[in-house]
mmCIF file of C-alpha atoms in Angstrom:
data_model
loop_
_atom_site.group_PDB
_atom_site.id
_atom_site.type_symbol
_atom_site.label_atom_id
_atom_site.label_comp_id
_atom_site.label_asym_id
_atom_site.label_seq_id
_atom_site.Cartn_x
_atom_site.Cartn_y
_atom_site.Cartn_z
ATOM 1 C CA MET A 1 20.185 81.752 13.783
ATOM 2 C CA THR A 2 21.406 81.217 10.240
ATOM 3 C CA PRO A 3 20.231 77.931 8.667
ATOM 4 C CA THR A 4 22.955 75.415 7.926
ATOM 5 C CA PRO A 5 23.023 74.233 4.287
ATOM 6 C CA ILE A 6 22.711 70.492 3.812
ATOM 7 C CA ILE A 7 25.930 70.340 1.798
ATOM 8 C CA THR A 8 27.724 72.059 4.695
ATOM 9 C CA ILE A 9 26.377 69.449 7.090
ATOM 10 C CA GLN A 10 27.560 66.637 4.838
ATOM 11 C CA THR A 11 30.999 68.186 4.322
ATOM 12 C CA ALA A 12 31.413 68.786 8.035
ATOM 13 C CA VAL A 13 30.954 65.150 8.981
ATOM 14 C CA LEU A 14 32.007 63.129 5.940
ATOM 15 C CA PRO A 15 35.234 62.913 3.956
ATOM 16 C CA THR A 16 35.103 63.769 0.256
ATOM 17 C CA THR A 17 35.466 60.166 -0.872
ATOM 18 C CA THR A 18 32.499 59.115 1.244
ATOM 19 C CA ILE A 19 30.295 61.876 -0.187
ATOM 20 C CA SER A 20 31.162 60.899 -3.761
ATOM 21 C CA SER A 21 30.462 57.238 -3.066
ATOM 22 C CA ILE A 22 27.084 58.133 -1.563
ATOM 23 C CA SER A 23 26.043 60.144 -4.607
ATOM 24 C CA SER A 24 27.130 57.453 -7.047
ATOM 25 C CA THR A 25 25.974 54.272 -5.309
ATOM 26 C CA SER A 26 23.648 53.797 -2.358
ATOM 27 C CA PRO A 27 21.423 56.485 -0.820
ATOM 28 C CA SER A 28 21.685 54.930 2.650
ATOM 29 C CA PRO A 29 25.316 53.974 3.412
ATOM 30 C CA THR A 30 26.725 52.830 6.738
ATOM 31 C CA ILE A 31 28.722 55.685 8.207
ATOM 32 C CA ASN A 32 30.918 56.062 11.255
ATOM 33 C CA THR A 33 29.331 58.885 13.226
ATOM 34 C CA ALA A 34 31.465 58.795 16.354
ATOM 35 C CA ASP A 35 32.657 62.377 15.867
ATOM 36 C CA ILE A 36 29.356 63.914 14.796
ATOM 37 C CA LYS A 37 28.345 66.818 17.019
ATOM 38 C CA ALA A 38 24.785 67.483 18.106
ATOM 39 C CA GLU A 39 24.534 70.717 16.127
ATOM 40 C CA TYR A 40 25.098 68.802 12.864
ATOM 41 C CA TYR A 41 21.774 67.028 13.177
ATOM 42 C CA ALA A 42 19.460 68.517 10.633
ATOM 43 C CA SER A 43 15.879 68.355 11.936
ATOM 44 C CA PRO A 44 13.882 67.456 15.072
ATOM 45 C CA SER A 45 13.889 63.830 13.950
ATOM 46 C CA TYR A 46 17.337 64.065 12.337
ATOM 47 C CA ASN A 47 16.113 63.051 8.898
ATOM 48 C CA ILE A 48 16.990 65.789 6.429
ATOM 49 C CA SER A 49 15.376 64.191 3.411
ATOM 50 C CA TYR A 50 11.858 63.244 4.545
ATOM 51 C CA GLY A 51 11.917 59.477 4.713
ATOM 52 C CA VAL A 52 15.113 58.809 2.766
ATOM 53 C CA PRO A 53 17.893 57.806 5.206
ATOM 54 C CA ALA A 54 20.164 60.805 5.662
ATOM 55 C CA PRO A 55 23.957 60.569 5.448
ATOM 56 C CA ILE A 56 23.913 61.589 9.106
ATOM 57 C CA LEU A 57 22.938 58.688 11.347
ATOM 58 C CA GLN A 58 19.567 59.414 13.000
ATOM 59 C CA THR A 59 19.574 56.811 15.781
ATOM 60 C CA ARG A 60 21.637 58.701 18.355
ATOM 61 C CA ASN A 61 19.622 59.374 21.529
ATOM 62 C CA THR A 62 20.256 63.025 22.368
ATOM 63 C CA TRP A 63 18.762 64.701 25.418
ATOM 64 C CA GLN A 64 16.113 66.326 23.222
ATOM 65 C CA LYS A 65 14.973 62.926 21.947
ATOM 66 C CA ILE A 66 14.877 61.495 25.462
ATOM 67 C CA VAL A 67 12.683 64.389 26.636
ATOM 68 C CA TYR A 68 10.451 64.002 23.574
ATOM 69 C CA GLY A 69 10.090 60.251 24.006
ATOM 70 C CA ILE A 70 9.332 60.075 27.729
ATOM 71 C CA LEU A 71 7.020 63.091 27.666
ATOM 72 C CA PHE A 72 5.057 61.891 24.634
ATOM 73 C CA MET A 73 4.544 58.369 25.975
ATOM 74 C CA ILE A 74 3.234 59.604 29.335
ATOM 75 C CA ILE A 75 1.010 62.247 27.759
ATOM 76 C CA GLY A 76 -0.257 59.791 25.166
ATOM 77 C CA LEU A 77 -1.457 57.194 27.663
ATOM 78 C CA ILE A 78 -3.126 59.830 29.845
ATOM 79 C CA GLU A 79 -5.011 61.216 26.868
ATOM 80 C CA VAL A 80 -6.077 57.777 25.614
ATOM 81 C CA PHE A 81 -7.673 56.683 28.889
ATOM 82 C CA TYR A 82 -8.380 59.925 30.771
ATOM 83 C CA GLY A 83 -8.737 62.549 28.066
ATOM 84 C CA TYR A 84 -12.357 63.372 28.881
ATOM 85 C CA LYS A 85 -12.176 62.557 32.593
ATOM 86 C CA LEU A 86 -9.314 65.026 33.108
ATOM 87 C CA ILE A 87 -10.670 67.496 30.587
ATOM 88 C CA ARG A 88 -8.826 70.527 31.980
ATOM 89 C CA VAL A 89 -5.517 68.673 31.687
ATOM 90 C CA THR A 90 -6.535 67.746 28.150
ATOM 91 C CA LEU A 91 -7.012 71.403 27.244
ATOM 92 C CA LEU A 92 -3.493 72.145 28.491
ATOM 93 C CA VAL A 93 -1.834 69.148 26.836
ATOM 94 C CA MET A 94 -3.647 69.276 23.504
ATOM 95 C CA GLY A 95 -3.166 73.022 23.272
ATOM 96 C CA PHE A 96 0.550 72.456 23.827
ATOM 97 C CA LEU A 97 0.745 69.725 21.183
ATOM 98 C CA PHE A 98 -1.289 71.676 18.619
ATOM 99 C CA TRP A 99 0.763 74.860 18.882
ATOM 100 C CA SER A 100 4.131 73.088 19.124
ATOM 101 C CA SER A 101 3.426 70.750 16.185
ATOM 102 C CA THR A 102 2.045 73.553 14.015
ATOM 103 C CA SER A 103 5.040 75.807 14.664
ATOM 104 C CA VAL A 104 7.569 73.075 13.843
ATOM 105 C CA ILE A 105 5.673 71.989 10.702
ATOM 106 C CA ILE A 106 5.587 75.567 9.401
ATOM 107 C CA LEU A 107 9.293 75.953 10.125
ATOM 108 C CA LEU A 108 10.077 72.645 8.388
ATOM 109 C CA ILE A 109 8.091 73.682 5.307
ATOM 110 C CA ILE A 110 10.014 76.966 5.140
ATOM 111 C CA ASP A 111 13.363 75.254 5.643
ATOM 112 C CA ASN A 112 12.511 72.551 3.130
ATOM 113 C CA SER A 113 11.708 75.171 0.477
ATOM 114 C CA ASN A 114 15.102 76.755 1.145
ATOM 115 C CA GLU A 115 16.797 73.326 1.223
ATOM 116 C CA THR A 116 18.408 74.204 4.548
ATOM 117 C CA PHE A 117 17.750 73.041 8.098
ATOM 118 C CA ARG A 118 18.555 74.427 11.505
ATOM 119 C CA SER A 119 20.059 72.822 14.598
ATOM 120 C CA ALA A 120 18.035 70.410 16.711
ATOM 121 C CA LEU A 121 18.263 72.804 19.665
ATOM 122 C CA PHE A 122 16.593 75.557 17.619
ATOM 123 C CA TYR A 123 13.663 73.299 16.684
ATOM 124 C CA PHE A 124 13.380 72.172 20.304
ATOM 125 C CA ALA A 125 13.221 75.787 21.525
ATOM 126 C CA ILE A 126 10.482 76.622 18.993
ATOM 127 C CA TRP A 127 8.570 73.462 19.919
ATOM 128 C CA LEU A 128 8.775 74.167 23.654
ATOM 129 C CA GLY A 129 8.138 77.912 23.478
ATOM 130 C CA PHE A 130 5.089 77.899 21.217
ATOM 131 C CA GLY A 131 3.745 74.758 22.872
ATOM 132 C CA THR A 132 3.914 76.284 26.352
ATOM 133 C CA LEU A 133 2.196 79.465 25.179
ATOM 134 C CA GLY A 134 -0.569 77.531 23.428
ATOM 135 C CA GLY A 135 -1.055 75.164 26.345
ATOM 136 C CA LEU A 136 -1.504 77.968 28.871
ATOM 137 C CA LEU A 137 -3.922 79.862 26.630
ATOM 138 C CA SER A 138 -5.963 76.707 26.062
ATOM 139 C CA TYR A 139 -6.026 75.936 29.787
ATOM 140 C CA TRP A 140 -7.399 79.327 30.794
ATOM 141 C CA CYS A 141 -9.635 79.882 27.750
ATOM 142 C CA TRP A 142 -12.068 76.969 27.897
ATOM 143 C CA HIS A 143 -13.591 77.407 24.444
ATOM 144 C CA LEU A 144 -10.196 77.856 22.771
ATOM 145 C CA GLY A 145 -9.012 74.693 24.501
ATOM 146 C CA LEU A 146 -11.960 72.689 23.178
ATOM 147 C CA ILE A 147 -11.281 73.934 19.647
ATOM 148 C CA LEU A 148 -7.555 73.097 19.715
ATOM 149 C CA SER A 149 -8.075 69.725 21.433
ATOM 150 C CA SER A 150 -10.542 68.539 18.826
ATOM 151 C CA ALA A 151 -8.454 70.014 15.993
ATOM 152 C CA TYR A 152 -5.328 68.140 17.098
ATOM 153 C CA GLY A 153 -7.297 64.899 17.199
ATOM 154 C CA GLY A 154 -8.396 65.502 13.614
ATOM 155 C CA PHE A 155 -4.821 66.300 12.636
ATOM 156 C CA ALA A 156 -3.472 63.074 14.149
ATOM 157 C CA PHE A 157 -6.176 61.094 12.357
ATOM 158 C CA ILE A 158 -5.629 62.560 8.896
ATOM 159 C CA ILE A 159 -1.833 62.261 8.845
ATOM 160 C CA THR A 160 -2.256 58.593 9.743
ATOM 161 C CA ILE A 161 -4.766 58.122 6.922
ATOM 162 C CA LEU A 162 -2.533 59.973 4.451
ATOM 163 C CA THR A 163 0.334 57.656 5.341
ATOM 164 C CA LEU A 164 -1.828 54.637 4.549
ATOM 165 C CA SER A 165 -3.483 56.067 1.421
ATOM 166 C CA HIS A 166 -0.410 57.098 -0.615
ATOM 167 C CA ILE A 167 -2.170 60.219 -1.948
ATOM 168 C CA THR A 168 0.437 62.064 -4.018
ATOM 169 C CA LEU A 169 -1.601 65.061 -5.191
ATOM 170 C CA ASP A 170 -0.504 67.942 -2.963
ATOM 171 C CA ILE A 171 -3.683 69.996 -3.280
ATOM 172 C CA LEU A 172 -5.831 67.005 -2.296
ATOM 173 C CA ARG A 173 -3.606 66.291 0.696
ATOM 174 C CA TYR A 174 -3.887 69.855 1.951
ATOM 175 C CA ILE A 175 -7.661 69.915 1.396
ATOM 176 C CA LEU A 176 -8.045 66.734 3.464
ATOM 177 C CA ILE A 177 -5.781 68.078 6.195
ATOM 178 C CA THR A 178 -7.747 71.327 6.352
ATOM 179 C CA PHE A 179 -11.078 69.493 6.414
ATOM 180 C CA PHE A 180 -10.172 67.138 9.260
ATOM 181 C CA VAL A 181 -8.544 69.903 11.289
ATOM 182 C CA LEU A 182 -11.541 72.252 10.957
ATOM 183 C CA LEU A 183 -14.401 69.724 11.182
ATOM 184 C CA PRO A 184 -13.926 68.598 14.828
ATOM 185 C CA PRO A 185 -14.042 72.165 16.256
ATOM 186 C CA LEU A 186 -17.352 72.682 14.447
ATOM 187 C CA VAL A 187 -19.009 69.700 16.154
ATOM 188 C CA VAL A 188 -17.307 69.789 19.566
ATOM 189 C CA TYR A 189 -19.827 72.186 21.112
ATOM 190 C CA ARG A 190 -22.841 70.125 20.070
ATOM 191 C CA TYR A 191 -21.314 66.722 20.905
ATOM 192 C CA GLU A 192 -18.660 67.670 23.435
ATOM 193 C CA LYS A 193 -18.302 64.341 25.241
ATOM 194 C CA HIS A 194 -18.066 62.186 22.119
ATOM 195 C CA ALA A 195 -15.918 64.679 20.181
ATOM 196 C CA ILE A 196 -13.377 65.086 22.986
ATOM 197 C CA ASN A 197 -13.371 61.348 23.713
ATOM 198 C CA ILE A 198 -12.619 60.436 20.093
ATOM 199 C CA ALA A 199 -10.133 63.274 19.566
ATOM 200 C CA THR A 200 -8.115 62.587 22.716
ATOM 201 C CA SER A 201 -8.025 58.823 22.147
ATOM 202 C CA ILE A 202 -6.748 59.199 18.577
ATOM 203 C CA ALA A 203 -4.302 61.977 19.405
ATOM 204 C CA GLY A 204 -3.144 60.222 22.570
ATOM 205 C CA SER A 205 -2.493 56.959 20.751
ATOM 206 C CA TYR A 206 -0.582 58.753 17.996
ATOM 207 C CA THR A 207 1.429 60.696 20.592
ATOM 208 C CA PHE A 208 2.251 57.517 22.541
ATOM 209 C CA PHE A 209 3.705 55.743 19.507
ATOM 210 C CA TYR A 210 5.465 58.948 18.460
ATOM 211 C CA GLY A 211 7.242 58.809 21.816
ATOM 212 C CA ILE A 212 8.129 55.145 21.312
ATOM 213 C CA ASP A 213 9.656 55.950 17.948
ATOM 214 C CA GLU A 214 11.924 58.551 19.525
ATOM 215 C CA PHE A 215 13.782 55.529 20.917
ATOM 216 C CA ALA A 216 12.949 52.876 18.295
ATOM 217 C CA ASN A 217 13.850 55.141 15.331
ATOM 218 C CA GLN A 218 11.671 53.273 12.840
ATOM 219 C CA GLY A 219 10.386 56.389 11.055
ATOM 220 C CA TYR A 220 6.891 56.593 12.594
ATOM 221 C CA LYS A 221 7.487 60.160 13.692
ATOM 222 C CA GLU A 222 8.313 61.147 10.106
ATOM 223 C CA MET A 223 4.579 61.084 9.323
ATOM 224 C CA ILE A 224 4.414 64.625 10.667
ATOM 225 C CA GLN A 225 6.513 65.869 7.737
ATOM 226 C CA LEU A 226 3.849 66.927 5.258
ATOM 227 C CA ALA A 227 5.795 69.244 2.961
ATOM 228 C CA ARG A 228 6.663 66.628 0.336
ATOM 229 C CA SER A 229 4.358 63.892 -0.958
ATOM 230 C CA ASP A 230 6.025 62.687 -4.135
ATOM 231 C CA GLY A 231 9.363 62.182 -5.789
ATOM 232 C CA ALA A 232 12.567 61.166 -4.052
ATOM 233 C CA LEU A 233 11.749 63.161 -0.920
ATOM 234 C CA ARG A 234 8.389 61.538 -0.275
ATOM 235 C CA PHE A 235 7.912 59.811 3.070
ATOM 236 C CA LYS A 236 7.919 56.048 2.471
ATOM 237 C CA PRO A 237 6.400 53.939 5.289
ATOM 238 C CA THR A 238 7.931 50.557 6.050
ATOM 239 C CA ILE A 239 6.345 47.344 7.325
ATOM 240 C CA VAL A 240 7.260 48.325 10.886
ATOM 241 C CA ILE A 241 5.493 51.670 10.464
ATOM 242 C CA TYR A 242 2.374 49.926 9.137
ATOM 243 C CA ILE A 243 2.414 47.677 12.205
ATOM 244 C CA MET A 244 2.779 50.703 14.500
ATOM 245 C CA ILE A 245 -0.107 52.442 12.717
ATOM 246 C CA THR A 246 -2.267 49.334 13.198
ATOM 247 C CA PHE A 247 -1.560 49.342 16.924
ATOM 248 C CA THR A 248 -2.197 53.092 16.977
ATOM 249 C CA LEU A 249 -5.718 52.557 15.644
ATOM 250 C CA LEU A 250 -6.342 49.620 17.996
ATOM 251 C CA LEU A 251 -5.187 51.574 21.054
ATOM 252 C CA ALA A 252 -7.334 54.548 20.014
ATOM 253 C CA ALA A 253 -10.409 52.327 19.612
ATOM 254 C CA PHE A 254 -9.791 50.743 23.019
ATOM 255 C CA GLY A 255 -9.416 54.186 24.604
ATOM 256 C CA ILE A 256 -12.667 55.416 23.047
ATOM 257 C CA GLY A 257 -14.555 52.423 24.432
ATOM 258 C CA PHE A 258 -12.903 52.693 27.851
ATOM 259 C CA GLU A 259 -13.774 56.362 28.289
ATOM 260 C CA HIS A 260 -17.305 55.879 26.991
ATOM 261 C CA ILE A 261 -17.998 53.141 29.549
ATOM 262 C CA PHE A 262 -16.126 54.335 32.647
ATOM 263 C CA HIS A 263 -15.912 58.124 32.309
ATOM 264 C CA GLU A 264 -19.397 59.477 31.799
ATOM 265 C CA ILE A 265 -18.573 62.959 33.093
ATOM 266 C CA PRO A 266 -15.337 64.861 33.858
ATOM 267 C CA CYS A 267 -14.038 64.826 37.423
ATOM 268 C CA ASN A 268 -15.379 67.491 39.780
ATOM 269 C CA ASN A 269 -12.105 69.311 40.317
ATOM 270 C CA SER A 270 -11.133 72.895 39.613
ATOM 271 C CA TRP A 271 -7.652 72.241 38.181
ATOM 272 C CA CYS A 272 -8.188 69.053 36.144
ATOM 273 C CA GLY A 273 -11.989 68.767 35.782
ATOM 274 C CA ASP A 274 -14.894 71.078 35.048
ATOM 275 C CA LYS A 275 -15.872 72.140 38.576
ATOM 276 C CA HIS A 276 -15.852 75.824 37.660
ATOM 277 C CA ARG A 277 -18.204 75.166 34.750
ATOM 278 C CA ARG A 278 -20.593 73.228 36.987
ATOM 279 C CA GLU A 279 -20.517 76.060 39.516
ATOM 280 C CA GLU A 280 -21.285 78.562 36.786
ATOM 281 C CA LYS A 281 -24.145 76.396 35.535
ATOM 282 C CA HIS A 282 -25.429 75.909 39.085
ATOM 283 C CA SER A 283 -25.298 79.656 39.692
ATOM 284 C CA GLU A 284 -27.098 80.272 36.415
ATOM 285 C CA ASP A 285 -29.779 77.715 37.322
ATOM 286 C CA GLU A 286 -30.244 79.355 40.710
ATOM 287 C CA ASN A 287 -30.621 82.750 39.078
ATOM 288 C CA ASN A 288 -33.172 81.300 36.683
ATOM 289 C CA ASN A 289 -35.111 79.755 39.576
ATOM 290 C CA VAL A 290 -35.087 83.052 41.443
ATOM 291 C CA LEU A 291 -36.271 84.844 38.316
ATOM 292 C CA VAL A 292 -39.099 82.343 37.772
ATOM 293 C CA HIS A 293 -40.113 82.562 41.431
ATOM 294 C CA GLN A 294 -40.147 86.348 41.294
ATOM 295 C CA ARG A 295 -42.249 86.355 38.137
ATOM 296 C CA MET A 296 -44.762 83.960 39.690
ATOM 297 C CA LYS A 297 -44.905 86.114 42.810
ATOM 298 C CA ASN A 298 -45.503 89.251 40.761
ATOM 299 C CA PHE A 299 -48.190 87.449 38.772
ATOM 300 C CA PHE A 300 -50.148 86.398 41.873
ATOM 301 C CA ILE A 301 -49.756 89.842 43.440
ATOM 302 C CA LEU A 302 -51.105 91.440 40.275
ATOM 303 C CA LEU A 303 -53.952 88.928 40.076
ATOM 304 C CA PHE A 304 -54.879 89.442 43.742
ATOM 305 C CA SER A 305 -54.777 93.223 43.420
ATOM 306 C CA GLN A 306 -57.068 93.110 40.386
ATOM 307 C CA LYS A 307 -59.613 91.020 42.317
ATOM 308 C CA LEU A 308 -59.509 93.469 45.189
ATOM 309 C CA LYS A 309 -60.164 96.335 42.803
ATOM 310 C CA LYS A 310 -63.140 94.522 41.302
ATOM 311 C CA ARG A 311 -64.596 93.842 44.730
ATOM 312 C CA GLY A 312 -64.016 97.415 45.771
ATOM 313 C CA GLY A 313 -65.704 98.701 42.613
ATOM 314 C CA GLY A 314 -68.701 96.367 43.110
ATOM 315 C CA SER A 315 -69.299 97.410 46.715
ATOM 316 C CA GLY A 316 -69.089 101.071 45.754
#
């Protein structure tokens, strides 16, 4: 699909006089968008200029936004309160979110560098396709799922911190993003319970409020746009976004405490818990016990045979 230039989008939906008035006066005019078609929307969140209100109204609830919103709110609450309890579901969900978010971010960075954006349906297809693939791989590959689940938690944490910190140096932003995405997978195997609990609570809280913003349209979901950090295209949080971030952190903290107190171990179920891992561990323990028993048996047989030989030699 050929990307649609921004100027083409503007020309398609606005008369010439309106475009000239936008460029000469206010960057966020009130526009009649009754005749705007869905394919004219410029990005998954319909904000073509990363935080600056686009000339295309971004508050229309399309079917993609409705799917995003409902799905993200449900997933978010499950991950906040049952992320470690339903660990197999977590591997599926977090793998989906990691792959889908990464694919859309990469595509947005490419499109932003070309100053063109594609249709909302195209972004939705990329989001759904890569997310489904990543979710299934994470579900069946336990270790990959742990890595992606913890990495997505680190990602959700750092983009929230970057929004609050106003760091404008691109290289520093990317270093911090890389650090917080790579650090959790390094510690998840040593501190699995705590790492997954913290990662799922943070990521779940972020995902829940992301879903709310699909309907509220306050700009919270624009935090995911990391390509520009300065100048006119920089994402600029509002008071409402700061309030949503505050509640994001509070909900995450509550989820961490809830899981720590009430969910000591994952549920013993093959499709949503870690039953298969317990069975493997139990089988391994049994094999170890059999091996130890056999070694002890061989030791006593050898010891008894040596005593018999000594007695036989003495009597001879």
